[in-house]
Amino acid sequence: MAQIDELRDYLKRPRLYANIDGTAEMSMGLMVLAFYLMHCLERMNYLDHVLPATWPQTKAFKGMLLLVLLVIPMLLAGRWATKSIKKHITYPRTGYVVQRKAGKSTVVVLLVVALLSAGFAALSAFAYRRYDAAAMSLIWAAVMAGSYSAFVFRLSREHLWKLIIAALMSAGLLLLAITQGGSSADFMGPAMLLVALSWLASGALTLAIYVKRTHSAACEAE
Amino acid sequence: MNRQVRAISELDRVIHEPARLMLVALLFAVEECDFLYLLHETELNKGTLSSHLARLEEAGYVSIDKTFRGKIPRTLLRLTPLGHEAFAIYRKTMGRAL
């Protein structure tokens, strides 16, 4: 039985290797930061000042524009940064890996995530109608803190200090939900910023620890 | 001979050796990787790793491509379709044996 467990452990290792340098966390942080900036610009009605009068002035169009001009370039920049870190730091130190393409199990996981997201959206809408915005904010806070905690539990258990980040993030989100939860717009901005910074800090620290613990192999002499 | 004992006797000896089992499991979970990755993950020494990889290549389970990244040599490894099949059978047989 120990051999089977060991085998399972080896089969899981490449998945853990994907975030050995913290790039997955930093990408996540950058994505949340992009949505936070989009949220801020929307709240400031920034596009009202710069959008030509002849262009459509609907909220949906402005949202789409911000998505294309802000969020997508930030996501692409994150992808480029991840590739650069892998190429110049990770691969020379601990080796090059091409992960396996999505198989059946990945599709199942994506379906489960989609179902959970739909369930969460329905739950937050129900909380908003049945109770108030504060209840919805609490649910959002739980989901945001839960996502990071689940990530740490599944993919980063060797870094116990991440539990401190998870605890700080949870406490901060809870505090925000209590103090700003009355208005979902007031809550979402600071909450997204806190989540983005937590993911980014976690990823950056992981990268710093990785660089400290490993050294670049000048060449592989076999 | 009972079922479990028969299953043990059917285990693929090339894969069953602990270091090679580790290598095949790691290669099974990736599309391809280089020598340095296997060295890092298995913590074997270079000579031992090379000899186990040569044994797996001889059995047709692993393909080895020697390339260059700039001026630095890089050895790319991947499990062949035969290797995938052999590992899948090994896992099934092992499941029966336990």
PDB file of N, CA and C in Angstrom, chain A residues 91 93-97 219-222, chain B residues 23 26-27 32-54 64-66 69 73-78:
ATOM      1  N   TYR A  91      13.592  26.776 -15.179  1.00  0.00           N
ATOM      2  CA  TYR A  91      14.145  25.681 -15.981  1.00  0.00           C
ATOM      3  C   TYR A  91      15.657  25.495 -15.772  1.00  0.00           C
ATOM      4  N   ARG A  93      17.267  25.955 -13.128  1.00  0.00           N
ATOM      5  CA  ARG A  93      17.555  25.524 -11.752  1.00  0.00           C
ATOM      6  C   ARG A  93      17.055  24.110 -11.464  1.00  0.00           C
ATOM      7  N   THR A  94      15.785  23.876 -11.775  1.00  0.00           N
ATOM      8  CA  THR A  94      15.223  22.570 -11.391  1.00  0.00           C
ATOM      9  C   THR A  94      14.614  21.810 -12.564  1.00  0.00           C
ATOM     10  N   GLY A  95      14.830  22.285 -13.761  1.00  0.00           N
ATOM     11  CA  GLY A  95      14.430  21.494 -14.919  1.00  0.00           C
ATOM     12  C   GLY A  95      13.218  21.981 -15.673  1.00  0.00           C
ATOM     13  N   TYR A  96      13.182  21.507 -16.912  1.00  0.00           N
ATOM     14  CA  TYR A  96      12.144  21.914 -17.859  1.00  0.00           C
ATOM     15  C   TYR A  96      11.060  20.846 -17.913  1.00  0.00           C
ATOM     16  N   VAL A  97       9.816  21.293 -17.875  1.00  0.00           N
ATOM     17  CA  VAL A  97       8.694  20.354 -17.911  1.00  0.00           C
ATOM     18  C   VAL A  97       7.586  20.912 -18.796  1.00  0.00           C
ATOM     19  N   CYS A 219      25.314  23.631 -16.642  1.00  0.00           N
ATOM     20  CA  CYS A 219      24.972  22.679 -17.704  1.00  0.00           C
ATOM     21  C   CYS A 219      24.752  21.322 -17.072  1.00  0.00           C
ATOM     22  N   GLU A 220      23.998  20.504 -17.771  1.00  0.00           N
ATOM     23  CA  GLU A 220      23.723  19.184 -17.226  1.00  0.00           C
ATOM     24  C   GLU A 220      24.745  18.201 -17.778  1.00  0.00           C
ATOM     25  N   ALA A 221      25.630  17.814 -16.917  1.00  0.00           N
ATOM     26  CA  ALA A 221      26.632  16.846 -17.355  1.00  0.00           C
ATOM     27  C   ALA A 221      26.122  15.461 -17.053  1.00  0.00           C
ATOM     28  N   GLU A 222      25.825  14.710 -18.111  1.00  0.00           N
ATOM     29  CA  GLU A 222      25.303  13.365 -17.880  1.00  0.00           C
ATOM     30  C   GLU A 222      26.389  12.316 -18.099  1.00  0.00           C
TER      31      GLU A 222
ATOM     32  N   LEU B  23      10.645   6.987 -12.031  1.00  0.00           N
ATOM     33  CA  LEU B  23      10.888   7.715 -13.290  1.00  0.00           C
ATOM     34  C   LEU B  23       9.688   7.602 -14.235  1.00  0.00           C
ATOM     35  N   LEU B  26       6.802   9.696 -12.984  1.00  0.00           N
ATOM     36  CA  LEU B  26       7.018  11.122 -13.245  1.00  0.00           C
ATOM     37  C   LEU B  26       6.813  11.440 -14.728  1.00  0.00           C
ATOM     38  N   LEU B  27       7.325  10.580 -15.585  1.00  0.00           N
ATOM     39  CA  LEU B  27       7.194  10.819 -17.028  1.00  0.00           C
ATOM     40  C   LEU B  27       5.750  10.627 -17.502  1.00  0.00           C
ATOM     41  N   GLU B  32       6.549  16.116 -21.621  1.00  0.00           N
ATOM     42  CA  GLU B  32       7.978  15.849 -21.721  1.00  0.00           C
ATOM     43  C   GLU B  32       8.721  16.655 -20.656  1.00  0.00           C
ATOM     44  N   CYS B  33       9.931  16.245 -20.361  1.00  0.00           N
ATOM     45  CA  CYS B  33      10.724  16.981 -19.370  1.00  0.00           C
ATOM     46  C   CYS B  33      12.198  16.773 -19.696  1.00  0.00           C
ATOM     47  N   ASP B  34      13.055  17.476 -18.984  1.00  0.00           N
ATOM     48  CA  ASP B  34      14.482  17.270 -19.254  1.00  0.00           C
ATOM     49  C   ASP B  34      15.146  16.479 -18.123  1.00  0.00           C
ATOM     50  N   PHE B  35      16.389  16.155 -18.341  1.00  0.00           N
ATOM     51  CA  PHE B  35      17.165  15.342 -17.406  1.00  0.00           C
ATOM     52  C   PHE B  35      17.254  16.010 -16.039  1.00  0.00           C
ATOM     53  N   LEU B  36      17.426  17.341 -16.068  1.00  0.00           N
ATOM     54  CA  LEU B  36      17.582  18.101 -14.823  1.00  0.00           C
ATOM     55  C   LEU B  36      16.348  17.980 -13.927  1.00  0.00           C
ATOM     56  N   TYR B  37      15.162  17.983 -14.551  1.00  0.00           N
ATOM     57  CA  TYR B  37      13.924  17.854 -13.782  1.00  0.00           C
ATOM     58  C   TYR B  37      13.889  16.492 -13.059  1.00  0.00           C
ATOM     59  N   LEU B  38      14.224  15.439 -13.793  1.00  0.00           N
ATOM     60  CA  LEU B  38      14.206  14.098 -13.176  1.00  0.00           C
ATOM     61  C   LEU B  38      15.262  13.996 -12.079  1.00  0.00           C
ATOM     62  N   LEU B  39      16.382  14.627 -12.319  1.00  0.00           N
ATOM     63  CA  LEU B  39      17.475  14.641 -11.334  1.00  0.00           C
ATOM     64  C   LEU B  39      16.989  15.317 -10.042  1.00  0.00           C
ATOM     65  N   HIS B  40      16.292  16.427 -10.204  1.00  0.00           N
ATOM     66  CA  HIS B  40      15.792  17.203  -9.069  1.00  0.00           C
ATOM     67  C   HIS B  40      14.680  16.455  -8.333  1.00  0.00           C
ATOM     68  N   GLU B  41      13.772  15.859  -9.073  1.00  0.00           N
ATOM     69  CA  GLU B  41      12.615  15.214  -8.445  1.00  0.00           C
ATOM     70  C   GLU B  41      12.964  13.871  -7.792  1.00  0.00           C
ATOM     71  N   THR B  42      13.885  13.136  -8.425  1.00  0.00           N
ATOM     72  CA  THR B  42      14.174  11.799  -7.889  1.00  0.00           C
ATOM     73  C   THR B  42      15.315  11.802  -6.871  1.00  0.00           C
ATOM     74  N   GLU B  43      16.143  12.827  -6.938  1.00  0.00           N
ATOM     75  CA  GLU B  43      17.330  12.933  -6.076  1.00  0.00           C
ATOM     76  C   GLU B  43      18.308  11.768  -6.277  1.00  0.00           C
ATOM     77  N   LEU B  44      18.246  11.153  -7.463  1.00  0.00           N
ATOM     78  CA  LEU B  44      19.239  10.120  -7.802  1.00  0.00           C
ATOM     79  C   LEU B  44      20.500  10.838  -8.271  1.00  0.00           C
ATOM     80  N   ASN B  45      21.630  10.111  -8.322  1.00  0.00           N
ATOM     81  CA  ASN B  45      22.796  10.788  -8.895  1.00  0.00           C
ATOM     82  C   ASN B  45      22.778  10.634 -10.417  1.00  0.00           C
ATOM     83  N   LYS B  46      23.588  11.442 -11.099  1.00  0.00           N
ATOM     84  CA  LYS B  46      23.522  11.494 -12.561  1.00  0.00           C
ATOM     85  C   LYS B  46      23.766  10.138 -13.227  1.00  0.00           C
ATOM     86  N   GLY B  47      24.757   9.409 -12.700  1.00  0.00           N
ATOM     87  CA  GLY B  47      25.097   8.122 -13.292  1.00  0.00           C
ATOM     88  C   GLY B  47      23.959   7.123 -13.162  1.00  0.00           C
ATOM     89  N   THR B  48      23.402   7.048 -11.957  1.00  0.00           N
ATOM     90  CA  THR B  48      22.305   6.101 -11.712  1.00  0.00           C
ATOM     91  C   THR B  48      21.100   6.460 -12.587  1.00  0.00           C
ATOM     92  N   LEU B  49      20.796   7.753 -12.622  1.00  0.00           N
ATOM     93  CA  LEU B  49      19.655   8.196 -13.423  1.00  0.00           C
ATOM     94  C   LEU B  49      19.872   7.841 -14.894  1.00  0.00           C
ATOM     95  N   SER B  50      21.059   8.111 -15.398  1.00  0.00           N
ATOM     96  CA  SER B  50      21.370   7.799 -16.798  1.00  0.00           C
ATOM     97  C   SER B  50      21.195   6.312 -17.088  1.00  0.00           C
ATOM     98  N   SER B  51      21.694   5.467 -16.173  1.00  0.00           N
ATOM     99  CA  SER B  51      21.626   4.028 -16.452  1.00  0.00           C
ATOM    100  C   SER B  51      20.173   3.537 -16.423  1.00  0.00           C
ATOM    101  N   HIS B  52      19.363   4.079 -15.505  1.00  0.00           N
ATOM    102  CA  HIS B  52      17.950   3.664 -15.468  1.00  0.00           C
ATOM    103  C   HIS B  52      17.215   4.153 -16.712  1.00  0.00           C
ATOM    104  N   LEU B  53      17.542   5.346 -17.165  1.00  0.00           N
ATOM    105  CA  LEU B  53      16.895   5.867 -18.369  1.00  0.00           C
ATOM    106  C   LEU B  53      17.301   5.035 -19.589  1.00  0.00           C
ATOM    107  N   ALA B  54      18.572   4.621 -19.607  1.00  0.00           N
ATOM    108  CA  ALA B  54      19.047   3.794 -20.727  1.00  0.00           C
ATOM    109  C   ALA B  54      18.291   2.463 -20.751  1.00  0.00           C
ATOM    110  N   ILE B  64      14.504   9.383 -25.827  1.00  0.00           N
ATOM    111  CA  ILE B  64      15.480  10.370 -25.347  1.00  0.00           C
ATOM    112  C   ILE B  64      15.985  11.194 -26.536  1.00  0.00           C
ATOM    113  N   ASP B  65      15.814  12.515 -26.449  1.00  0.00           N
ATOM    114  CA  ASP B  65      16.303  13.404 -27.515  1.00  0.00           C
ATOM    115  C   ASP B  65      17.353  14.326 -26.938  1.00  0.00           C
ATOM    116  N   LYS B  66      18.522  14.313 -27.533  1.00  0.00           N
ATOM    117  CA  LYS B  66      19.580  15.228 -27.064  1.00  0.00           C
ATOM    118  C   LYS B  66      19.541  16.474 -27.931  1.00  0.00           C
ATOM    119  N   ARG B  69      20.152  24.017 -25.814  1.00  0.00           N
ATOM    120  CA  ARG B  69      19.467  25.278 -25.515  1.00  0.00           C
ATOM    121  C   ARG B  69      20.578  26.326 -25.527  1.00  0.00           C
ATOM    122  N   PRO B  73      23.756  21.798 -23.425  1.00  0.00           N
ATOM    123  CA  PRO B  73      23.052  20.585 -23.861  1.00  0.00           C
ATOM    124  C   PRO B  73      21.814  20.314 -23.018  1.00  0.00           C
ATOM    125  N   ARG B  74      20.786  19.822 -23.674  1.00  0.00           N
ATOM    126  CA  ARG B  74      19.567  19.498 -22.938  1.00  0.00           C
ATOM    127  C   ARG B  74      19.056  18.144 -23.429  1.00  0.00           C
ATOM    128  N   THR B  75      18.745  17.283 -22.477  1.00  0.00           N
ATOM    129  CA  THR B  75      18.236  15.964 -22.824  1.00  0.00           C
ATOM    130  C   THR B  75      16.735  15.935 -22.536  1.00  0.00           C
ATOM    131  N   LEU B  76      15.955  15.799 -23.598  1.00  0.00           N
ATOM    132  CA  LEU B  76      14.500  15.783 -23.423  1.00  0.00           C
ATOM    133  C   LEU B  76      14.005  14.342 -23.386  1.00  0.00           C
ATOM    134  N   LEU B  77      13.129  14.095 -22.425  1.00  0.00           N
ATOM    135  CA  LEU B  77      12.643  12.729 -22.249  1.00  0.00           C
ATOM    136  C   LEU B  77      11.121  12.696 -22.288  1.00  0.00           C
ATOM    137  N   ARG B  78      10.606  11.660 -22.895  1.00  0.00           N
ATOM    138  CA  ARG B  78       9.152  11.463 -22.846  1.00  0.00           C
ATOM    139  C   ARG B  78       8.822   9.976 -22.865  1.00  0.00           C
TER     140      ARG B  78
END
